[in-house]
Each structure stands twice: as structure tokens, then as C-alpha cells.
PDB file of C-alpha atoms and ligand atoms in Angstrom:
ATOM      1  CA  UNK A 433      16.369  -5.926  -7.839  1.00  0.00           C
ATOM      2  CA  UNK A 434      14.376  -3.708  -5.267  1.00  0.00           C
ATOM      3  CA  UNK A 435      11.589  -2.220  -6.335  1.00  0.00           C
ATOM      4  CA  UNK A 436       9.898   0.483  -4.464  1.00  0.00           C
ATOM      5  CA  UNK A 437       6.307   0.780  -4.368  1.00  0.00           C
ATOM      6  CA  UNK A 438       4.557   4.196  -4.584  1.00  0.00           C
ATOM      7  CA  UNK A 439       0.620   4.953  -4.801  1.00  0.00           C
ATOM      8  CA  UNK A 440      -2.259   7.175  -4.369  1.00  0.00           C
ATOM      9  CA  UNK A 441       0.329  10.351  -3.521  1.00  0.00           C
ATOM     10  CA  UNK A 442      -1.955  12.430  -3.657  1.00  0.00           C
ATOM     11  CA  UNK A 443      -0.322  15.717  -4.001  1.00  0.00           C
ATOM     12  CA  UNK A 444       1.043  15.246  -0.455  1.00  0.00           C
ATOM     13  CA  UNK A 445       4.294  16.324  -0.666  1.00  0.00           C
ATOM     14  CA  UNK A 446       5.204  16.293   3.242  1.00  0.00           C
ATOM     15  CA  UNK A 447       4.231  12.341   2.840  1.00  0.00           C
ATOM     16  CA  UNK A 448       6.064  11.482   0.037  1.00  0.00           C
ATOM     17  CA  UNK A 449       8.643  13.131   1.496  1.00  0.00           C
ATOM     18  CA  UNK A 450       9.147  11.014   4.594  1.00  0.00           C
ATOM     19  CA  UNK A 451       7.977   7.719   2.640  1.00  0.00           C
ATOM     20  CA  UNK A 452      11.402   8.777   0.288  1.00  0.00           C
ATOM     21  CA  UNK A 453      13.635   9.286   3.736  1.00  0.00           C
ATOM     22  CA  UNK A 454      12.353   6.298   5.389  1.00  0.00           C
ATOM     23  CA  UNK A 455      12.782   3.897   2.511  1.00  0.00           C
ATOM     24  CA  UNK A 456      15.471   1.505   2.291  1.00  0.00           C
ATOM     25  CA  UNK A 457      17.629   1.652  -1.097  1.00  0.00           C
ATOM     26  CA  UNK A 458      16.041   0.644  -4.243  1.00  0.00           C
ATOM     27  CA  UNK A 459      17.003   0.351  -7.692  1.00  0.00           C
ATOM     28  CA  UNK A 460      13.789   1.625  -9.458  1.00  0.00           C
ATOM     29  CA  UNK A 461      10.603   3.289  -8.187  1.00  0.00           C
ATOM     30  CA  UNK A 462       7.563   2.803  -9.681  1.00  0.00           C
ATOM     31  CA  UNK A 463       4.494   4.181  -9.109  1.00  0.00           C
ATOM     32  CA  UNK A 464       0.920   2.867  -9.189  1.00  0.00           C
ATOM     33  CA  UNK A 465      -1.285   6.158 -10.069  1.00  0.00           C
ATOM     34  CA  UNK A 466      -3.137   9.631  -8.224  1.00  0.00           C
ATOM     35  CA  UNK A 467       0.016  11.382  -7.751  1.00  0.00           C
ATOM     36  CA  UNK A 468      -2.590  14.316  -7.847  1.00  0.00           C
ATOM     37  CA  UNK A 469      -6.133  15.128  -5.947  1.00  0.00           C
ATOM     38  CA  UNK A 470      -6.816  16.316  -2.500  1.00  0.00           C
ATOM     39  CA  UNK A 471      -3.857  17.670  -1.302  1.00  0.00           C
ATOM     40  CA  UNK A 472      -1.849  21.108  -1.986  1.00  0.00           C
ATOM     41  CA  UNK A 473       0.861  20.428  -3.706  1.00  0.00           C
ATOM     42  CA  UNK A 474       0.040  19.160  -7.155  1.00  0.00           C
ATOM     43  CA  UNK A 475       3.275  20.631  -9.020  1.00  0.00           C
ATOM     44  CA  UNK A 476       5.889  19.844  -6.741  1.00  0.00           C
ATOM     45  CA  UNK A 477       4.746  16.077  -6.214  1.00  0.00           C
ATOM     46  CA  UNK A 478       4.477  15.451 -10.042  1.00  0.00           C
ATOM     47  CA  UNK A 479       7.727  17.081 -10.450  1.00  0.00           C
ATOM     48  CA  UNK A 480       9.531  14.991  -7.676  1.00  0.00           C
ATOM     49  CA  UNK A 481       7.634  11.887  -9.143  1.00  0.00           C
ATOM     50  CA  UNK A 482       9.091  12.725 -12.734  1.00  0.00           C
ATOM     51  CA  UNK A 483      12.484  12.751 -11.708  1.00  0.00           C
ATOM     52  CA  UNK A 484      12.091   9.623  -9.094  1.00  0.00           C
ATOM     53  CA  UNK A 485      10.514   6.953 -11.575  1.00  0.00           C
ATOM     54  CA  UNK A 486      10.522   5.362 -15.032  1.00  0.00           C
ATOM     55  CA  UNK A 487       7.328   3.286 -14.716  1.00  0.00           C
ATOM     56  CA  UNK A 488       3.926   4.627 -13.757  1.00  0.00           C
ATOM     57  CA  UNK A 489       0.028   3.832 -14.497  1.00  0.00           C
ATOM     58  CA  UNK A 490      -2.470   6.848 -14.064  1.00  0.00           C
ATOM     59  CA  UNK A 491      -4.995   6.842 -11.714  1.00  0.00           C
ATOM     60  CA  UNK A 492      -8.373   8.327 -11.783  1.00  0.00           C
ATOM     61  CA  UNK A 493      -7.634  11.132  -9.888  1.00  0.00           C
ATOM     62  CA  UNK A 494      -4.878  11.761 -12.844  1.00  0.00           C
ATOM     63  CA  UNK A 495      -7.473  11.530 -15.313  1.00  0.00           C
ATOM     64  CA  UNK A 496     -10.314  13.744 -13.348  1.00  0.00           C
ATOM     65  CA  UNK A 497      -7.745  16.674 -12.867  1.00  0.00           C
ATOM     66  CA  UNK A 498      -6.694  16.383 -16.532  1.00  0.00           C
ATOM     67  CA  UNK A 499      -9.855  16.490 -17.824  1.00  0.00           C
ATOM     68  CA  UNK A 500     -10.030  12.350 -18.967  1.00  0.00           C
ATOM     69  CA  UNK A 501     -12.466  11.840 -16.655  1.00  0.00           C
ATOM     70  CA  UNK A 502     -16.085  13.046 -16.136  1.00  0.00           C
ATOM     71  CA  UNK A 503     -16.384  14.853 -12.547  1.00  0.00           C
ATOM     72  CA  UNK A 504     -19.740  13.877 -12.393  1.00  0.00           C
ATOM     73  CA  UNK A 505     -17.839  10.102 -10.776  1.00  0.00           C
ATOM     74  CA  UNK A 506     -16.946  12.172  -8.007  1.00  0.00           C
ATOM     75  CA  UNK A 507     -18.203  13.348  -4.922  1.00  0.00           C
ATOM     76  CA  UNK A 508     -18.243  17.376  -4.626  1.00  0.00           C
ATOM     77  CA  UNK A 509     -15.030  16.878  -2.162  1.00  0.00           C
ATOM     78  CA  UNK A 510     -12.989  15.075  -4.985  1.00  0.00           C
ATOM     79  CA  UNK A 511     -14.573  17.367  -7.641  1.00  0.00           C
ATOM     80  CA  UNK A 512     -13.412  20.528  -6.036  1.00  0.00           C
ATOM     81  CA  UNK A 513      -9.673  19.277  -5.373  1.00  0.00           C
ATOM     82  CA  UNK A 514      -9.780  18.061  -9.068  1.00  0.00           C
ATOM     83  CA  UNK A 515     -10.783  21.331 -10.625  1.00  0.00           C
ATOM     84  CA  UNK A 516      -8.630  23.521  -8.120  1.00  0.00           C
ATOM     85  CA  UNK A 517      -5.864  20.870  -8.608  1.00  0.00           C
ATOM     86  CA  UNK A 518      -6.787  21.169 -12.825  1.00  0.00           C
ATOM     87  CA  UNK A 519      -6.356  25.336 -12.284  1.00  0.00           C
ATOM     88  CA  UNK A 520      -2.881  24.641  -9.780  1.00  0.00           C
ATOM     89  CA  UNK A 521      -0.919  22.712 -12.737  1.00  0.00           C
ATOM     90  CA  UNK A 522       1.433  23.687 -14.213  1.00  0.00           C
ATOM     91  CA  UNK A 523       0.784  23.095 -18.440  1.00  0.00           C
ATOM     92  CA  UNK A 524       3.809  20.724 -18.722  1.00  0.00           C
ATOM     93  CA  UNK A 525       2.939  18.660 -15.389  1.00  0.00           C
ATOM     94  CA  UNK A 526      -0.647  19.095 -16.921  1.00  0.00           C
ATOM     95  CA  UNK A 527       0.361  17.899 -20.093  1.00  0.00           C
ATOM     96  CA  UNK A 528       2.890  14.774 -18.153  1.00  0.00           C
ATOM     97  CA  UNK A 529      -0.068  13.630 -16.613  1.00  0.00           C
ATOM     98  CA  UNK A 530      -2.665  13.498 -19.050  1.00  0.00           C
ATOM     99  CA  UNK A 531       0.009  11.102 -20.670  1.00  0.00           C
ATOM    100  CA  UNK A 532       0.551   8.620 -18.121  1.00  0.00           C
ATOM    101  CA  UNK A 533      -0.187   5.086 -19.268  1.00  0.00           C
ATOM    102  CA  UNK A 534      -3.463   3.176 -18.293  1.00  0.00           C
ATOM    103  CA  UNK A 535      -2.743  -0.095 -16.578  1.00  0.00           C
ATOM    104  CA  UNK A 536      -1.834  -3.338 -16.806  1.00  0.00           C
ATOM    105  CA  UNK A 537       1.560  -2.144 -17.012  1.00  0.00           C
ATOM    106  CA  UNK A 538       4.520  -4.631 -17.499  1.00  0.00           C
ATOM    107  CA  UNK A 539       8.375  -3.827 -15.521  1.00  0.00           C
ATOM    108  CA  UNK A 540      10.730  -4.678 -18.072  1.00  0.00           C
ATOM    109  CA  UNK A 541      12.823  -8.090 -17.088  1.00  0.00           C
ATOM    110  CA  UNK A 542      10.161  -9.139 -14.834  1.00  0.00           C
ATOM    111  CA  UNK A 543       6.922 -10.584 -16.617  1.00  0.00           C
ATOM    112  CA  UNK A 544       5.793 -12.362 -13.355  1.00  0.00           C
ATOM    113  CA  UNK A 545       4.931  -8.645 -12.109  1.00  0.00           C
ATOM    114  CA  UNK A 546       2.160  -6.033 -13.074  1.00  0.00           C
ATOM    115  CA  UNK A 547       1.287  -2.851 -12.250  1.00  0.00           C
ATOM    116  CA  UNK A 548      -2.522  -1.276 -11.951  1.00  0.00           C
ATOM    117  CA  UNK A 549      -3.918   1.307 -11.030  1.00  0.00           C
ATOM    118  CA  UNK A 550      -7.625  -0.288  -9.901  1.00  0.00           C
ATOM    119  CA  UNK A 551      -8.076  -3.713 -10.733  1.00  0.00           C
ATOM    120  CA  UNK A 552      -6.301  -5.903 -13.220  1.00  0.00           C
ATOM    121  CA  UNK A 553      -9.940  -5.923 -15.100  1.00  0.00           C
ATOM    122  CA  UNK A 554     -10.864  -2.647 -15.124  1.00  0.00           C
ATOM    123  CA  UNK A 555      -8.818   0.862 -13.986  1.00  0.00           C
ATOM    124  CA  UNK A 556     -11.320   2.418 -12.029  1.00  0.00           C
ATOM    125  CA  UNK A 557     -12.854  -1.198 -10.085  1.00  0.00           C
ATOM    126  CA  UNK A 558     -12.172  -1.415  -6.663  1.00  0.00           C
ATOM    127  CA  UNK A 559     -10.392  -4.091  -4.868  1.00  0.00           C
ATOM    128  CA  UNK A 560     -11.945  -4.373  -1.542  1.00  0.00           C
ATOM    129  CA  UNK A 561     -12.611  -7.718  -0.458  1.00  0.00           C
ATOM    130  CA  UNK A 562     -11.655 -11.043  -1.377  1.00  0.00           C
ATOM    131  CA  UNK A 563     -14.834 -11.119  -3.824  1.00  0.00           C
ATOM    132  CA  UNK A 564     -13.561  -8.087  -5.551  1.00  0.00           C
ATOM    133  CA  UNK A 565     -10.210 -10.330  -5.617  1.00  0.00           C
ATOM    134  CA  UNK A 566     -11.480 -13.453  -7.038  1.00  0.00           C
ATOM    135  CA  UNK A 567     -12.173 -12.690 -10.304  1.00  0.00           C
ATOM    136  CA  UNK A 568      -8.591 -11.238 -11.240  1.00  0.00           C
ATOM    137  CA  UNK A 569      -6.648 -13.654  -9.066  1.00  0.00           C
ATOM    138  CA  UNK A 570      -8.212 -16.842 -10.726  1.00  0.00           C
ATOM    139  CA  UNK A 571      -8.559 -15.556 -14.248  1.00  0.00           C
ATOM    140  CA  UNK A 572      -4.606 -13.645 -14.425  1.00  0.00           C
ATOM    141  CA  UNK A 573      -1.706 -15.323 -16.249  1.00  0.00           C
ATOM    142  CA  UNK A 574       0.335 -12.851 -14.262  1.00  0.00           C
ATOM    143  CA  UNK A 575       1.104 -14.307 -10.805  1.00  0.00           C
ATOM    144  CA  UNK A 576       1.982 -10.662  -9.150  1.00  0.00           C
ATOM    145  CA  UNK A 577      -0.165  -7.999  -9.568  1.00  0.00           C
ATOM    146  CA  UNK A 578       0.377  -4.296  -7.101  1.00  0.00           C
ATOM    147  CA  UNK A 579      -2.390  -2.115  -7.458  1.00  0.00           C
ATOM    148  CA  UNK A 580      -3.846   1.031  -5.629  1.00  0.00           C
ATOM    149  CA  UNK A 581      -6.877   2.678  -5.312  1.00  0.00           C
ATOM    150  CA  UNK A 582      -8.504   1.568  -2.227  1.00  0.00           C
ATOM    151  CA  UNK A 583      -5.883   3.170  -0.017  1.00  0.00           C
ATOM    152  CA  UNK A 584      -5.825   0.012   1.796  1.00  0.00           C
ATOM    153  CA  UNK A 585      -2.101  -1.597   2.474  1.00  0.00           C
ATOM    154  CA  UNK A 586      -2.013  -5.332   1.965  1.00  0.00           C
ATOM    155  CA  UNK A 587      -3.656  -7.467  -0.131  1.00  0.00           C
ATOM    156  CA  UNK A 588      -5.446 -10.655  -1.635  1.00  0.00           C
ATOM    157  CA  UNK A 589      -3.584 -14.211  -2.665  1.00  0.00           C
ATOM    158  CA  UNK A 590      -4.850 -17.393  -4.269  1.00  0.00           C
ATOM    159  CA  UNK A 591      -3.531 -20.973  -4.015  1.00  0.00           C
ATOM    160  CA  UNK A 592      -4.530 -24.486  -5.197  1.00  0.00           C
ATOM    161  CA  UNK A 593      -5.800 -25.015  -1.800  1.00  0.00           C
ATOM    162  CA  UNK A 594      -6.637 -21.493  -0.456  1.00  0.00           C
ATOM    163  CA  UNK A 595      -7.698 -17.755  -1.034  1.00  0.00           C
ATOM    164  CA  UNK A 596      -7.769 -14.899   1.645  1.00  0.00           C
ATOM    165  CA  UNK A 597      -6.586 -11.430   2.442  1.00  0.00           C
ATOM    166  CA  UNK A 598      -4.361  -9.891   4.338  1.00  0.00           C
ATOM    167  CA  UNK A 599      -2.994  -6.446   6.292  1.00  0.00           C
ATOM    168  CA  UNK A 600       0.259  -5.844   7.440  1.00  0.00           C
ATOM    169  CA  UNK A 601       0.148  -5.798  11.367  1.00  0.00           C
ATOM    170  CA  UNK A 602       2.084  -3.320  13.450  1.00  0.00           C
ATOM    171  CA  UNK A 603       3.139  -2.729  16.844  1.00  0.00           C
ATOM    172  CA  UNK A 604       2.880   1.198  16.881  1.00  0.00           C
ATOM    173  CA  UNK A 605       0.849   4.006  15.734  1.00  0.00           C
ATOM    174  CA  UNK A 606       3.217   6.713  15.281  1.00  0.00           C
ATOM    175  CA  UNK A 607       7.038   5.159  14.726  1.00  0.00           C
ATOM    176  CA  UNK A 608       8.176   4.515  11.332  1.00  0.00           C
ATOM    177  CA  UNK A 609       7.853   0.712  10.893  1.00  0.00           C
ATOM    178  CA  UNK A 610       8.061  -2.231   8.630  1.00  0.00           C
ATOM    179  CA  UNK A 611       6.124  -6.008   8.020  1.00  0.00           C
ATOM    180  CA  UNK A 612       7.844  -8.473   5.814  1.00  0.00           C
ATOM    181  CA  UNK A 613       5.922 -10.505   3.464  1.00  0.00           C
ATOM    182  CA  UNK A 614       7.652 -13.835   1.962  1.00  0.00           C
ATOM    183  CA  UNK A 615       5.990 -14.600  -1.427  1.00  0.00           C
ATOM    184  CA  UNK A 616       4.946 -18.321  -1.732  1.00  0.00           C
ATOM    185  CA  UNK A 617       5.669 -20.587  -5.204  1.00  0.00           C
ATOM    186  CA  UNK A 618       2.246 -21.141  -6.837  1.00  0.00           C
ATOM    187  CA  UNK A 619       0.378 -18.761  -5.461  1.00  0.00           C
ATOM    188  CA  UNK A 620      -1.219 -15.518  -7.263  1.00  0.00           C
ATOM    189  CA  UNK A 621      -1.147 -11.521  -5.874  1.00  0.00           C
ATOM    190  CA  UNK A 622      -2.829  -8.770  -5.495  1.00  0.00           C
ATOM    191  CA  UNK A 623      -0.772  -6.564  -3.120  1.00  0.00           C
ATOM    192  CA  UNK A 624      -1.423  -2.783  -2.544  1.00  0.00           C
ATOM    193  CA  UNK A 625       1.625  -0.639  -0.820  1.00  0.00           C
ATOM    194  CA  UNK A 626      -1.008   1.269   0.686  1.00  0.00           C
ATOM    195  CA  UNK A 627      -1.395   4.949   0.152  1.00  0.00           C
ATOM    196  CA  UNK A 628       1.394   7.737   0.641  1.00  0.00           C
ATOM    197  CA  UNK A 629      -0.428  10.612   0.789  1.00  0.00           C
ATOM    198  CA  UNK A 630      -4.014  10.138   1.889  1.00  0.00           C
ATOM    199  CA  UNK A 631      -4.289   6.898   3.853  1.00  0.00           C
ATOM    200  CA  UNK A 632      -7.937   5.546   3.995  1.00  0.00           C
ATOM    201  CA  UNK A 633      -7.282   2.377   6.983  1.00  0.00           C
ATOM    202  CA  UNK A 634      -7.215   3.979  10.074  1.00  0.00           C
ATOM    203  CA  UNK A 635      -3.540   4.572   9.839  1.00  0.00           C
ATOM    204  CA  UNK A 636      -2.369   8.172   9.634  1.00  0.00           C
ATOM    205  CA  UNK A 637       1.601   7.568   8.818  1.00  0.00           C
ATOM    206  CA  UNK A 638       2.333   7.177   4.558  1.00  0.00           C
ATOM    207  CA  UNK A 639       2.196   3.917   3.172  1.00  0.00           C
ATOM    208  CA  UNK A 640       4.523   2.165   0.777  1.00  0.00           C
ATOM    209  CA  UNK A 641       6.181  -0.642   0.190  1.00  0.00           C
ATOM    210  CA  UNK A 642       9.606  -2.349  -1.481  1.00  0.00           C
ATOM    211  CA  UNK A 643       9.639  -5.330  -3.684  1.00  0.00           C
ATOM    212  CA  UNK A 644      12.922  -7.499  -3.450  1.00  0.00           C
ATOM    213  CA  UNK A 645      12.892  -9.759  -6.754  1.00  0.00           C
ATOM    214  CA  UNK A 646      15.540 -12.115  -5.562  1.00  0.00           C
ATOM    215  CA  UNK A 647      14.236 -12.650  -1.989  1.00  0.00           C
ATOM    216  CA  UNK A 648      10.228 -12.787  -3.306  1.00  0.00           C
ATOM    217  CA  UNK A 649       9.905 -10.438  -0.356  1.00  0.00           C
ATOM    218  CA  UNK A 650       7.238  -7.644  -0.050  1.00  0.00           C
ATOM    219  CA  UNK A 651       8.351  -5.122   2.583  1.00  0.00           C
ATOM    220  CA  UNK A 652       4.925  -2.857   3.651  1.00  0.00           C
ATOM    221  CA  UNK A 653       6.433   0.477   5.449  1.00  0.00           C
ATOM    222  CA  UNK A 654       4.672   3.236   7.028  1.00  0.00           C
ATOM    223  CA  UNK A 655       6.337   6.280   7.827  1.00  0.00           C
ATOM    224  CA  UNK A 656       5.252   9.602   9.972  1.00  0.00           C
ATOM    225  CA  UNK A 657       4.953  12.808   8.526  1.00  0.00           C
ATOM    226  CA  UNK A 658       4.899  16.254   8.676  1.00  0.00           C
ATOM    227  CA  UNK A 659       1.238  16.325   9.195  1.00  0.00           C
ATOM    228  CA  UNK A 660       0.475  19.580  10.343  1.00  0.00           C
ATOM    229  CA  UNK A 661       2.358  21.145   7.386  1.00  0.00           C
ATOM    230  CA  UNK A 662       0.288  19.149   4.802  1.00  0.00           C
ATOM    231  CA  UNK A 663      -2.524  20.151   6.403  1.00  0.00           C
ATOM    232  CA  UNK A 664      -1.640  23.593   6.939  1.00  0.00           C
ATOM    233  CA  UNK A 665      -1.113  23.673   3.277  1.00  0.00           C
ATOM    234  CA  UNK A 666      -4.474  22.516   2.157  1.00  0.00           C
ATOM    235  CA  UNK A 667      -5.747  25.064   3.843  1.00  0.00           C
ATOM    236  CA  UNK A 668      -3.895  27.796   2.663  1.00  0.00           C
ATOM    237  CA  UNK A 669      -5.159  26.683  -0.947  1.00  0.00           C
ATOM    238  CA  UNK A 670      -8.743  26.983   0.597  1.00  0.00           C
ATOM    239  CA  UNK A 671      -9.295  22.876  -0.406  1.00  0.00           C
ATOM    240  CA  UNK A 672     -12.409  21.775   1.122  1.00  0.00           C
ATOM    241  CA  UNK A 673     -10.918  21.681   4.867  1.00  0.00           C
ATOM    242  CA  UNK A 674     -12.468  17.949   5.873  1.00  0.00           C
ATOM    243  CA  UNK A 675      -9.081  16.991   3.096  1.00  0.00           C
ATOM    244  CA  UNK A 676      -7.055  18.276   5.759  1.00  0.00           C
ATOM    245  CA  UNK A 677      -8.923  16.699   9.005  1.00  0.00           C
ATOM    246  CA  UNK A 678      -9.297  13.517   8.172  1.00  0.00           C
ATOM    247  CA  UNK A 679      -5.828  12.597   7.191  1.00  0.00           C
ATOM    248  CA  UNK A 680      -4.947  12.823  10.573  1.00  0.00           C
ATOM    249  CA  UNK A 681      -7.698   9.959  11.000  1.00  0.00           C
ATOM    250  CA  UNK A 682      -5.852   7.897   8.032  1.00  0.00           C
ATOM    251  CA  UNK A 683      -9.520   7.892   6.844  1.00  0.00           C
TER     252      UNK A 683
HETATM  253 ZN1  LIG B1839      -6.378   7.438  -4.815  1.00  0.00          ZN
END
């Protein structure tokens, strides 16, 4: 089976578009939490993110524009998009959200996989560095864990005889591209697609990834967007305008 890999959206529909024209064919999307906060289009992501998937975990931008979390965890940036985003909903997508399941969340026929939004230990944690890693990697029972958050694509792994993380390397800045991870035997996961809609490494293009099952392949992809449209559109909503700079920054 091929699993595609979708996180940290981020109400960027121009993103999520490409990420969805650039990925190869897969048999089930699932997606990893914050289809909402930051960017402009709130409904028409969580509506294209219905119909696309069977499997999510919410993310704490999910919770914060649903009124689950406290805004006073956020920085006035975040807060604003969350209570414009809150206003933007529609009361079904309000009402789909607020719903979404908190992680660890389990993909039916494969128990060697997990999904989170944070970390495996706690929904909100960061997972930064390798120390952030540790903890999870040596106390899970799962051996593959894909988790968001960070907008960071890549990851953390654990052997016997070694631990250390890890970021896909490409050649370009500005095609759409793809880095092929084998999965070893014995050795534990944490592996982050990397954000679609609001990219936080330096990269600008949407990040996701694809999970073959039978090849124990992770395939990281990032795609180029429409980024002036995004922008353009976050904007238009008067969002705090530094949401629209920096994503051509990938920061
Ligand atoms: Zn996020």
C-alpha cells in the first residue's frame, strides 16, 4: 500500500494544491494535523482534506481555532490567525475539526505504523533534536512513528548500535523533487513529511511525503507553488502580513 503523508496544511490551499498534483498515486492519504492557522483559506482546505482522507490526528492549531486550546500558548501572530481563522469557519468545518482525533493514531492493517500530531508522548511536545527523539524512540513498542509539528521534513531513527537524525537532501531550490528513504529491519522512526503549507526549514516549496508498505520506502517530496496567490490571499483577509512574507523564506 502507498500511503501519502500530509501535515501542518495550514489553510494553504495553493500548497496543498500542488503537493496533490505532484504526488505520485496512493491508495490512502492521511494526514498528521493543522490543516488550519495562518493562511487564508481555512474552509476550502478542510473541505478538500474531508473528501481526500480517512485517517487524521488534530493538531494544535486545530484545537486553538476551535476553541480546545487556550490562545494564551500562542504568540499574538498565531493568536490572530486562530481567532480570524475561528470567525472564517464555516459551523460544519468548525464542528469537523473540533472532532478530529488526538494522536497516537493507529492505520488499520498496519500496527508497525503511528500517526501524531507532536510527539508520541505528548500532542503539543516538539520534536526537534535527537534529545527530543530519544525518549519516544527508545521507550515506543511501535517501530514507525510520522509526526508533524516542527515543520521540519525528515526525521530521527534508533538502532541497537546507533541513533541520529536526518533531512532529505536536494539538488534544487525551486523544481519539484524527490529523496528516497529505505527503512532498515530493527530500527525505530520518527519521520516528519515536512510541512505543506507553511514550511519552517529554509525551504519555500510544500512538503510531503509517500509511504510504500511493501518496499519500507519513505519518499520526502517538495513541490512549488503558487506562492504569490497564497500570499496574495492572506492579505486580502488582512492576516498579520509577516504570514505572507515569510513563507517565501520557508521560515
Ligand atoms: Zn503546524
Amino acid at each position: 500500500m502507498r500511503i501519502l503523508l500530509l501535515s501542518d496544511i495550514h489553510a494553504n490551499l495553493e500548497a496543498l494544491e500542488a503537493c496533490l498534483a505532484a504526488a505520485p498515486s496512493f491508495d490512502l492519504a492521511v494526514n498528521l494535523g493543522d490543516i488550519v492557522g495562518y493562511g487564508a483559506s481555512p474552509n476550502e482546505v478542510t473541505s478538500r482534506c474531508r473528501d481526500l482522507g480517512k485517517v487524521f490526528v488534530r493538531g494544535n492549531h486545530d484545537k486553538a481555532a476551535t476553541g480546545l486550546l487556550d490562545l494564551d500558548d500562542f504568540n499574538p501572530m498565531a493568536a490572530a490567525a486562530a481567532i480570524w481563522t475561528r470567525d472564517e469557519l464555516t459551523s460544519e468545518n468548525l464542528e469537523w475539526l473540533r472532532a478530529l482525533p488526538q494522536g497516537p493514531v493507529s492505520v488499520e492493517g498496519f500496527p508497525e505504523v503511528q500517526l501524531v500530531h507532536g510527539s508520541p508522548i505528548d500532542e503539543d511536545g516538539y520534536v526537534v533534536s535527537l534529545g527530543d527523539a530519544l525518549a519516544p524512540l527508545i521507550t515506543l513498542t511501535v517501530p514507525l512513528t510520522f509526526f508533524g509539528h516542527t515543520h521540519l521534513q525528515g526525521g530521527f531513527f534508533a538502532s541497537a548500535s546507533a541513533a541520529d537524525g536526518f533531512r532529505p537532501e536536494y539538488r534544487s531550490i525551486g523544481q519539484a523533487e524527490s529523496v528516497a528513504l529505505q527503512l532498515k529491519s530493527d530500527t525505530r522512526y520518527l519521520i516528519n513529511p515536512g510541512s505543506v503549507g507553511q514550511p519552517r526549514d529554509g525551504d519555500w516549496r510544500a512538503a510531503f511525503a509517500l509511504f510504500d508498505t511493501e518496499a519500507q520506502t519513505v519518499h520526502f517530496h517538495r513541490a512549488p507553488y503558487n506562492l504569490k496567490d497564497a500570499q496574495d490571499r492572506i492579505n486580502a483577509a488582512n492576516l498579520p502580513s509577516r504570514l505572507a512574507t515569510r513563507l517565501a523564506a520557508g521560515r
